[in-house]
Coordinates of C-alpha atoms in Angstrom, one line a residue:
Chain A
M1 CA 111.9 -2.0 64.1
C2 CA 112.7 -2.6 67.8
L3 CA 110.2 -5.2 68.3
G4 CA 112.6 -8.9 69.1
I5 CA 109.9 -11.3 67.4
P6 CA 110.2 -14.7 68.8
G7 CA 110.3 -17.6 66.1
E8 CA 110.9 -21.4 66.0
V9 CA 113.5 -22.8 63.8
V10 CA 112.4 -25.6 61.4
S11 CA 115.4 -26.5 59.4
L12 CA 118.8 -25.2 59.0
D13 CA 119.5 -24.3 55.1
A14 CA 122.0 -26.6 53.6
E15 CA 122.6 -24.5 50.7
R16 CA 123.1 -20.9 52.2
P17 CA 125.3 -21.5 55.4
G18 CA 123.9 -19.0 58.4
M19 CA 120.2 -19.3 57.1
A20 CA 117.5 -21.2 58.6
T21 CA 113.8 -21.4 57.9
V22 CA 111.8 -20.2 61.0
N23 CA 108.1 -20.8 61.9
V24 CA 107.2 -16.9 62.9
G25 CA 103.5 -16.6 64.1
G26 CA 102.5 -19.7 62.1
A27 CA 104.2 -18.5 58.7
R28 CA 107.7 -19.9 57.5
R29 CA 110.4 -17.1 57.3
Q30 CA 114.1 -16.8 56.1
V31 CA 116.1 -15.7 58.9
N32 CA 120.0 -15.2 59.3
V33 CA 121.0 -17.2 62.3
M34 CA 124.8 -16.1 62.2
L35 CA 125.2 -13.8 65.2
I36 CA 123.7 -16.9 67.2
E37 CA 125.8 -19.9 65.9
D38 CA 128.5 -19.9 68.8
E39 CA 125.7 -20.9 70.8
G40 CA 124.7 -23.9 68.5
V41 CA 121.3 -23.3 66.7
G42 CA 119.2 -26.0 65.4
P43 CA 115.3 -27.1 64.5
G44 CA 113.2 -26.9 67.8
D45 CA 115.3 -24.1 68.8
W46 CA 113.3 -20.5 69.8
V47 CA 115.0 -17.7 68.5
L48 CA 114.3 -13.5 68.9
I49 CA 114.2 -12.3 65.3
H50 CA 115.2 -8.5 64.9
V51 CA 114.9 -7.0 61.4
G52 CA 115.9 -10.5 59.8
F53 CA 118.6 -11.4 62.3
A54 CA 118.2 -13.8 65.2
L55 CA 120.0 -12.3 68.1
A56 CA 119.2 -14.3 71.1
K57 CA 118.2 -18.1 71.8
I58 CA 115.6 -18.3 74.1
D59 CA 112.9 -20.9 75.6
E60 CA 110.0 -21.7 74.8
E61 CA 108.0 -20.2 77.6
E62 CA 110.0 -16.7 76.9
A63 CA 108.9 -17.1 73.4
R64 CA 105.2 -17.2 74.7
L65 CA 105.6 -14.2 77.2
T66 CA 106.9 -12.3 74.5
L67 CA 104.4 -12.9 72.0
S68 CA 101.8 -12.1 74.4
Y69 CA 103.9 -8.7 75.0
L70 CA 103.8 -8.3 71.1
E71 CA 100.3 -9.2 70.7
E72 CA 99.1 -6.3 73.1
M73 CA 101.1 -4.0 71.1
G74 CA 98.4 -4.1 68.6
Q75 CA 99.0 -2.1 65.4
T76 CA 102.7 -1.9 65.4
Y77 CA 103.0 -5.5 66.0
R78 CA 100.7 -6.3 63.1
D79 CA 102.7 -3.7 60.6
E80 CA 105.6 -5.7 62.0
L81 CA 104.5 -8.6 61.3
R82 CA 102.9 -7.6 57.7
A83 CA 106.5 -6.2 57.0
L84 CA 108.1 -9.5 58.0
A85 CA 105.6 -11.4 55.9
E86 CA 106.7 -9.1 53.0
S87 CA 110.2 -9.5 53.5
R88 CA 112.2 -11.8 51.4
I89 CA 115.9 -12.3 52.2
D90 CA 118.2 -15.0 51.0
Chain B
M1 CA 111.1 -19.7 92.3
P2 CA 111.5 -17.8 89.1
M3 CA 108.6 -16.7 87.4
R4 CA 107.4 -18.3 84.2
Y5 CA 104.2 -17.8 82.5
V6 CA 102.8 -15.3 81.1
D7 CA 99.9 -14.8 83.6
E8 CA 102.3 -15.0 86.5
Y9 CA 104.2 -12.1 85.0
R10 CA 100.7 -10.3 85.1
D11 CA 99.6 -11.3 88.3
R12 CA 98.0 -8.4 90.2
E13 CA 98.7 -10.0 93.7
K14 CA 102.1 -10.2 92.9
A15 CA 102.3 -6.8 91.2
Q16 CA 100.4 -5.4 94.7
A17 CA 103.0 -7.3 96.8
L18 CA 106.2 -6.0 94.7
A19 CA 104.4 -2.5 95.1
A20 CA 104.3 -3.0 98.9
K21 CA 108.0 -3.6 99.1
I22 CA 109.1 -0.7 96.8
A23 CA 106.9 1.9 99.4
T24 CA 108.8 0.2 102.3
L25 CA 112.2 1.1 100.8
C26 CA 111.3 4.2 100.3
E27 CA 112.4 6.6 102.7
P28 CA 110.4 9.4 104.3
G29 CA 110.8 12.5 102.6
R30 CA 113.4 11.3 99.9
R31 CA 112.2 11.6 96.1
Y32 CA 113.4 9.1 93.4
G33 CA 113.6 9.7 90.0
L34 CA 114.0 6.7 87.9
M35 CA 115.0 6.8 84.4
E36 CA 113.7 3.9 81.9
I37 CA 115.9 4.2 78.6
C38 CA 113.7 2.2 76.4
G39 CA 110.7 2.8 74.4
G40 CA 109.4 -0.5 74.9
H41 CA 109.4 -0.3 78.1
T42 CA 107.6 3.2 78.6
H43 CA 105.3 1.6 76.2
T44 CA 104.6 -1.2 79.4
I45 CA 104.5 1.4 81.9
Y46 CA 101.7 3.4 80.1
K47 CA 99.8 0.4 78.6
H48 CA 99.4 -1.3 82.2
G49 CA 99.4 1.6 84.3
I50 CA 102.6 0.9 86.3
E51 CA 102.9 4.7 87.6
D52 CA 99.5 3.7 89.2
Y53 CA 101.5 1.0 91.8
L54 CA 104.0 3.7 92.9
P55 CA 104.3 5.4 95.5
E56 CA 104.1 9.5 94.6
A57 CA 107.6 9.7 95.8
V58 CA 108.6 7.5 92.7
Q59 CA 109.1 9.0 89.6
L60 CA 109.4 7.4 86.4
V61 CA 111.6 9.7 83.9
H62 CA 111.0 8.5 80.1
G63 CA 114.4 8.4 78.6
P64 CA 115.9 8.9 75.0
G65 CA 116.0 5.2 73.7
C66 CA 113.2 5.2 71.0
P67 CA 115.6 5.4 68.0
V68 CA 113.2 6.8 65.4
C69 CA 112.4 9.8 68.6
V70 CA 116.0 10.9 68.5
I71 CA 117.0 11.4 64.8
P72 CA 117.2 15.1 63.8
M73 CA 115.3 16.5 61.1
G74 CA 118.4 17.5 59.3
R75 CA 119.3 13.8 59.0
V76 CA 115.4 13.0 57.4
D77 CA 116.1 15.5 54.9
D78 CA 119.5 14.1 53.7
A79 CA 118.1 11.1 53.4
I80 CA 115.0 12.5 50.8
W81 CA 118.0 14.5 49.4
I82 CA 119.4 11.0 48.4
A83 CA 116.0 9.9 47.6
E84 CA 115.8 12.4 45.2
Q85 CA 119.2 11.7 43.4
E86 CA 119.5 10.3 39.6
G87 CA 118.8 6.5 40.0
V88 CA 118.3 5.8 44.2
I89 CA 116.1 3.7 45.6
L90 CA 115.8 4.5 49.3
T91 CA 114.6 1.8 51.6
S92 CA 113.9 2.2 54.9
F93 CA 112.4 0.6 58.1
G94 CA 108.4 1.3 58.3
D95 CA 108.9 2.9 61.4
L96 CA 110.6 5.9 59.7
L97 CA 107.7 7.1 56.9
R98 CA 106.1 9.3 59.0
V99 CA 108.9 10.8 60.8
P100 CA 108.9 14.8 59.7
G101 CA 112.3 16.3 58.4
G102 CA 112.5 20.4 57.6
R103 CA 110.9 19.4 54.0
G104 CA 108.1 16.8 55.1
S105 CA 108.5 13.1 55.9
F106 CA 109.5 10.3 53.5
L107 CA 105.8 9.8 52.3
D108 CA 105.9 13.2 51.6
A109 CA 108.9 12.7 49.0
K110 CA 107.6 9.6 48.1
A111 CA 104.1 11.6 46.8
R112 CA 106.6 14.0 45.0
G113 CA 108.0 11.0 43.1
S114 CA 111.2 9.7 45.0
D115 CA 111.6 6.1 44.9
I116 CA 111.3 4.9 48.6
R117 CA 110.7 1.7 49.7
M118 CA 109.9 0.0 53.2
V119 CA 111.9 -3.2 53.9
Y120 CA 111.5 -5.2 56.8
S121 CA 115.4 -6.0 57.2
P122 CA 118.3 -4.6 55.7
L123 CA 118.7 -7.9 54.0
D124 CA 115.6 -7.0 51.5
S125 CA 118.0 -4.1 50.7
L126 CA 120.3 -6.2 49.4
R127 CA 117.6 -8.0 47.5
I128 CA 116.5 -4.8 45.8
A129 CA 120.0 -3.9 44.9
R130 CA 120.3 -7.4 43.2
E131 CA 117.5 -7.4 41.4
N132 CA 118.2 -3.8 40.0
P133 CA 121.8 -3.7 38.8
D134 CA 121.4 -0.2 37.3
R135 CA 119.9 1.8 40.1
R136 CA 121.5 3.1 43.3
V137 CA 120.2 1.4 46.7
V138 CA 120.4 3.2 49.7
F139 CA 119.5 2.0 52.9
M140 CA 118.5 4.3 55.8
A141 CA 120.0 2.8 58.7
I142 CA 118.9 3.7 61.9
G143 CA 118.8 2.4 65.7
F144 CA 120.7 1.3 68.7
E145 CA 122.9 -1.3 68.9
T146 CA 120.0 -3.7 68.2
T147 CA 119.4 -3.1 64.8
T148 CA 123.4 -2.4 64.2
P149 CA 124.5 -5.7 64.1
S150 CA 122.4 -6.2 61.2
T151 CA 123.6 -3.1 59.1
A152 CA 126.8 -4.4 59.5
M153 CA 126.4 -8.1 58.6
T154 CA 124.5 -6.8 55.6
V155 CA 127.4 -4.8 54.6
L156 CA 129.8 -7.9 55.1
R157 CA 127.6 -9.8 52.8
A158 CA 127.5 -6.6 50.2
A159 CA 131.1 -6.9 50.2
A160 CA 131.4 -10.5 49.6
E161 CA 129.0 -10.4 46.3
G162 CA 130.6 -7.6 45.4
L163 CA 127.3 -5.6 45.5
D164 CA 128.4 -2.1 44.6
N165 CA 125.1 -0.1 44.0
F166 CA 124.4 -1.2 47.9
S167 CA 125.0 1.7 50.3
V168 CA 124.0 2.5 53.6
F169 CA 123.4 6.0 55.2
C170 CA 124.2 5.2 58.6
N171 CA 122.4 6.8 61.5
H172 CA 123.0 4.2 64.3
V173 CA 123.7 5.4 67.4
T174 CA 124.9 3.8 70.7
I175 CA 123.0 4.4 74.3
I176 CA 126.1 4.8 76.6
P177 CA 127.3 8.7 75.8
A178 CA 123.5 9.8 75.6
L179 CA 123.2 8.5 79.2
Q180 CA 126.4 10.5 79.7
A181 CA 125.0 13.2 78.3
I182 CA 121.6 13.0 80.3
L183 CA 123.8 12.5 83.6
A184 CA 125.7 15.6 82.8
S185 CA 122.6 17.9 82.5
P186 CA 122.5 19.9 85.5
D187 CA 118.4 20.0 85.4
I188 CA 117.9 16.4 85.2
H189 CA 117.6 14.4 88.3
I190 CA 118.2 11.0 87.7
D191 CA 118.5 8.6 90.9
G192 CA 119.1 5.1 88.9
F193 CA 118.4 3.6 85.7
I194 CA 115.7 0.5 84.6
G195 CA 118.3 -0.7 81.4
P196 CA 117.4 -1.7 78.1
G197 CA 116.4 -5.2 77.5
H198 CA 117.1 -5.5 73.7
V199 CA 120.5 -3.5 73.4
S200 CA 121.5 -4.9 76.0
T201 CA 121.5 -8.6 74.4
V202 CA 124.2 -7.0 71.9
I203 CA 126.4 -5.0 74.4
G204 CA 125.8 -7.2 77.6
C205 CA 125.7 -5.6 81.2
E206 CA 129.7 -4.9 81.3
P207 CA 129.8 -1.2 79.4
Y208 CA 126.7 0.0 82.2
R209 CA 129.3 -0.5 84.8
F210 CA 130.9 3.1 85.0
I211 CA 127.2 4.7 85.6
A212 CA 127.1 2.4 88.7
E213 CA 130.2 2.7 89.6
E214 CA 131.8 6.1 88.5
R215 CA 128.6 7.8 88.6
G216 CA 126.6 6.5 91.4
R217 CA 123.6 5.3 90.0
P218 CA 122.4 1.6 90.2
F219 CA 121.6 0.1 87.0
V220 CA 119.2 -3.0 86.5
V221 CA 118.6 -4.1 82.8
A222 CA 114.9 -5.1 82.8
G223 CA 112.3 -7.4 80.7
F224 CA 109.4 -5.8 79.1
E225 CA 106.4 -7.7 81.2
P226 CA 104.7 -5.3 84.1
L227 CA 106.2 -7.5 86.7
D228 CA 109.5 -6.9 85.4
I229 CA 109.1 -3.5 85.6
L230 CA 107.8 -3.7 89.1
Q231 CA 110.6 -6.0 90.4
S232 CA 113.2 -3.9 88.6
I233 CA 112.2 -1.1 90.5
Q234 CA 112.1 -2.8 93.7
M235 CA 116.1 -3.7 92.6
L236 CA 116.8 -0.2 92.2
L237 CA 115.0 0.7 95.1
L238 CA 116.8 -1.8 97.4
Q239 CA 120.5 -1.0 96.2
L240 CA 119.9 2.8 96.8
H241 CA 118.2 1.7 100.4
E242 CA 121.3 -0.7 101.3
G243 CA 123.8 2.5 100.0
R244 CA 124.8 0.1 96.9
S245 CA 125.3 1.0 93.4
E246 CA 125.8 -1.7 91.0
V247 CA 124.7 -3.2 87.7
E248 CA 122.1 -5.9 88.1
N249 CA 120.3 -8.0 85.4
Q250 CA 116.7 -8.7 86.0
Y251 CA 116.0 -10.1 82.5
T252 CA 118.5 -13.0 82.6
R253 CA 115.9 -15.2 80.7
V254 CA 117.3 -13.2 77.6
V255 CA 120.4 -11.0 78.1
P256 CA 123.4 -12.5 78.7
W257 CA 126.1 -10.5 81.0
E258 CA 128.5 -10.5 78.3
G259 CA 126.2 -10.2 75.4
N260 CA 126.6 -10.9 72.0
Q261 CA 130.3 -11.1 70.9
R262 CA 129.4 -12.1 67.3
A263 CA 127.4 -9.2 66.8
L264 CA 129.7 -6.9 68.6
Q265 CA 132.5 -8.1 66.6
A266 CA 130.5 -7.4 63.1
I267 CA 130.0 -3.5 64.4
D268 CA 133.7 -3.3 65.3
E269 CA 134.7 -4.7 61.8
V270 CA 132.2 -2.3 59.3
M271 CA 131.8 0.9 62.1
E272 CA 133.8 3.0 64.3
P273 CA 132.1 5.8 66.7
R274 CA 132.0 9.2 64.7
P275 CA 133.6 12.2 66.5
T276 CA 130.3 13.6 67.6
F277 CA 126.6 13.3 66.3
E278 CA 123.3 15.5 66.8
W279 CA 120.6 14.0 68.8
R280 CA 117.1 15.4 68.9
G281 CA 116.6 17.0 72.3
L282 CA 120.1 16.3 73.6
G283 CA 122.0 18.1 70.9
W284 CA 125.5 16.9 70.1
I285 CA 127.2 14.5 71.6
P286 CA 130.4 12.9 71.0
D287 CA 130.9 9.3 70.5
S288 CA 127.6 8.8 70.3
A289 CA 126.8 7.2 67.0
M290 CA 128.4 4.7 64.3
Q291 CA 130.0 5.4 60.9
V292 CA 131.1 3.0 58.5
R293 CA 135.1 2.3 58.4
E294 CA 137.0 3.8 55.8
K295 CA 137.5 -0.2 54.3
Y296 CA 133.9 0.0 53.6
A297 CA 133.9 3.5 52.0
R298 CA 132.1 2.1 48.7
F299 CA 129.6 1.0 50.8
D300 CA 128.9 4.7 52.7
A301 CA 126.2 6.8 51.0
E302 CA 127.9 9.9 52.9
R303 CA 130.7 9.4 51.0
I304 CA 129.3 8.3 47.7
F305 CA 126.8 11.5 48.0
T306 CA 127.7 14.8 48.7
L307 CA 125.1 15.4 51.4
P308 CA 123.9 18.9 52.1
A309 CA 123.9 18.2 56.2
N310 CA 121.9 21.2 56.6
R311 CA 120.8 21.4 60.5
V312 CA 117.8 22.2 60.6
A313 CA 116.0 23.5 64.2
D314 CA 112.9 21.7 65.9
P315 CA 109.3 23.2 65.1
P316 CA 109.3 26.1 67.7
A317 CA 105.6 24.5 69.4
C318 CA 107.6 21.2 69.6
Q319 CA 109.0 20.2 73.0
C320 CA 110.4 16.6 71.8
G321 CA 113.8 17.7 73.1
E322 CA 112.5 18.4 76.8
V323 CA 110.4 14.9 76.8
L324 CA 113.2 13.1 75.6
R325 CA 115.6 14.6 78.3
G326 CA 112.9 13.8 80.9
T327 CA 112.5 17.4 81.7
I328 CA 108.9 17.3 81.3
K329 CA 106.3 14.6 81.0
P330 CA 104.2 14.1 77.3
W331 CA 101.0 15.8 78.3
E332 CA 102.9 19.0 79.8
C333 CA 104.1 19.6 75.9
R334 CA 102.2 22.6 74.9
V335 CA 100.9 20.8 71.7
F336 CA 100.4 17.2 73.0
G337 CA 96.8 15.5 71.9
T338 CA 96.0 19.3 70.2
A339 CA 98.5 20.1 67.4
C340 CA 100.4 17.1 68.0
T341 CA 98.5 13.3 67.7
P342 CA 99.5 10.2 66.4
E343 CA 97.7 10.9 62.9
T344 CA 98.9 14.6 62.5
P345 CA 102.4 14.3 64.6
I346 CA 104.7 17.8 64.4
G347 CA 107.4 15.7 66.9
T348 CA 109.3 12.4 66.4
C349 CA 108.1 11.0 70.1
M350 CA 104.3 10.8 68.4
V351 CA 105.4 9.1 65.8
S352 CA 106.7 6.1 66.9
S353 CA 104.3 3.9 68.8
E354 CA 107.8 3.6 71.6
G355 CA 107.5 7.5 71.8
A356 CA 106.5 8.3 74.9
C357 CA 103.9 11.0 73.5
A358 CA 102.3 8.2 71.1
A359 CA 102.7 5.6 74.3
Y360 CA 100.8 8.2 76.7
Y361 CA 98.3 9.4 74.2
N362 CA 97.5 5.7 73.0
F363 CA 97.3 4.2 76.9
G364 CA 98.3 6.5 79.5
R365 CA 95.9 9.5 79.5
F366 CA 93.2 7.0 80.2
T367 CA 95.1 5.8 83.4
R368 CA 95.4 9.3 84.5
L369 CA 91.7 10.2 83.7
R370 CA 90.7 7.1 86.0
V371 CA 93.3 8.3 88.9
R372 CA 91.6 12.1 88.4
Q373 CA 88.0 10.8 88.4
A374 CA 88.9 8.2 91.4
S375 CA 90.5 11.5 93.4
S376 CA 87.9 13.5 92.6
A377 CA 84.9 11.2 93.4

């Protein structure tokens, strides 16, 4: 719940404003990007996702750094990724 | 030049160089108590043995920034009571499932037949509400300012859709009043704070100003890599050495000084501070949690249900309170690693992987063992 997970925006959802398809650890997930719309968000941007919402834009190096931190957390990160995989938000 | 790649944040030589700087900043005979507020930082500190790099004079004190750890047993019981009501589906982050209340955990309640479902996002709960129009879906909302905006956004969405079978049991807490309470405790000695990374993404750095300026404690918002923590400690000691007390941002890669205004607006639209809220270990703290505003009353489980709201004392053997206030270290607790382990937790600090006890149990004890063996060899 407390983990911020990095993902790369693939596309903005044309039919559902504020939603985007994001590549998270190799899987495509729906993420709400409304909270970072002021900064402008689009395909290729990296974002930090908390419980289904992108809270900050980050750069690619920071994304890599955060991923390595998360991978070191082991089971906690795997649990969060599994929860994310089972998540269906729209 | 700013550091960038993973290897640079793990570089042993850089860590040792920072450690050497930290050592030179320590004044002879002075002791420094630095509190890391966030459970994520506690995790990094134990995982990477940060304390091994620090001089004896610098003591890291683990703070209350693990939302699972600070939830009082009475609120867990209230949530279970909600789950037991006719037609209710209670949804919760997985982190909470094993947290013990006075009548057991969510998992125990599930085993007794309650419909409690794990979700990744509050938006998942919204979907469950849509798919089950004849059920009442209650989301167990917990967390600091990192998760509060998500709950607020979800309530706004439910309102827009007119989804009246959805509500939230709001347990969101706010970090600043907790820090005020800690600073007011006479038995806690803190010279400076390693500030939370993700919470600050939302609230920014400005709200910490009173801690630096009025309470005279330097405050450095920090990232989660080992070198981030060491650098933040160096920044704190430099401030103390130079007699300054300011808010500084070490984690500029992610945290904007002004925070996330949209997130703050969403919170403010849906929620307001509660007059008071109970924290495990810290007791009742004024204005330290959020409640749903009257305007969104139909999405507020506390207004929909008449909760028992029984207060439940922590088990007598459990010393989570002292761990959360930083007055004892995890291994100083009477039941640490014996009666209380991650498999059979008595206290919340052992449940969450970011809790100080679980982090220490999983990683720290090996470090200490190594240090002890080295010093006795």
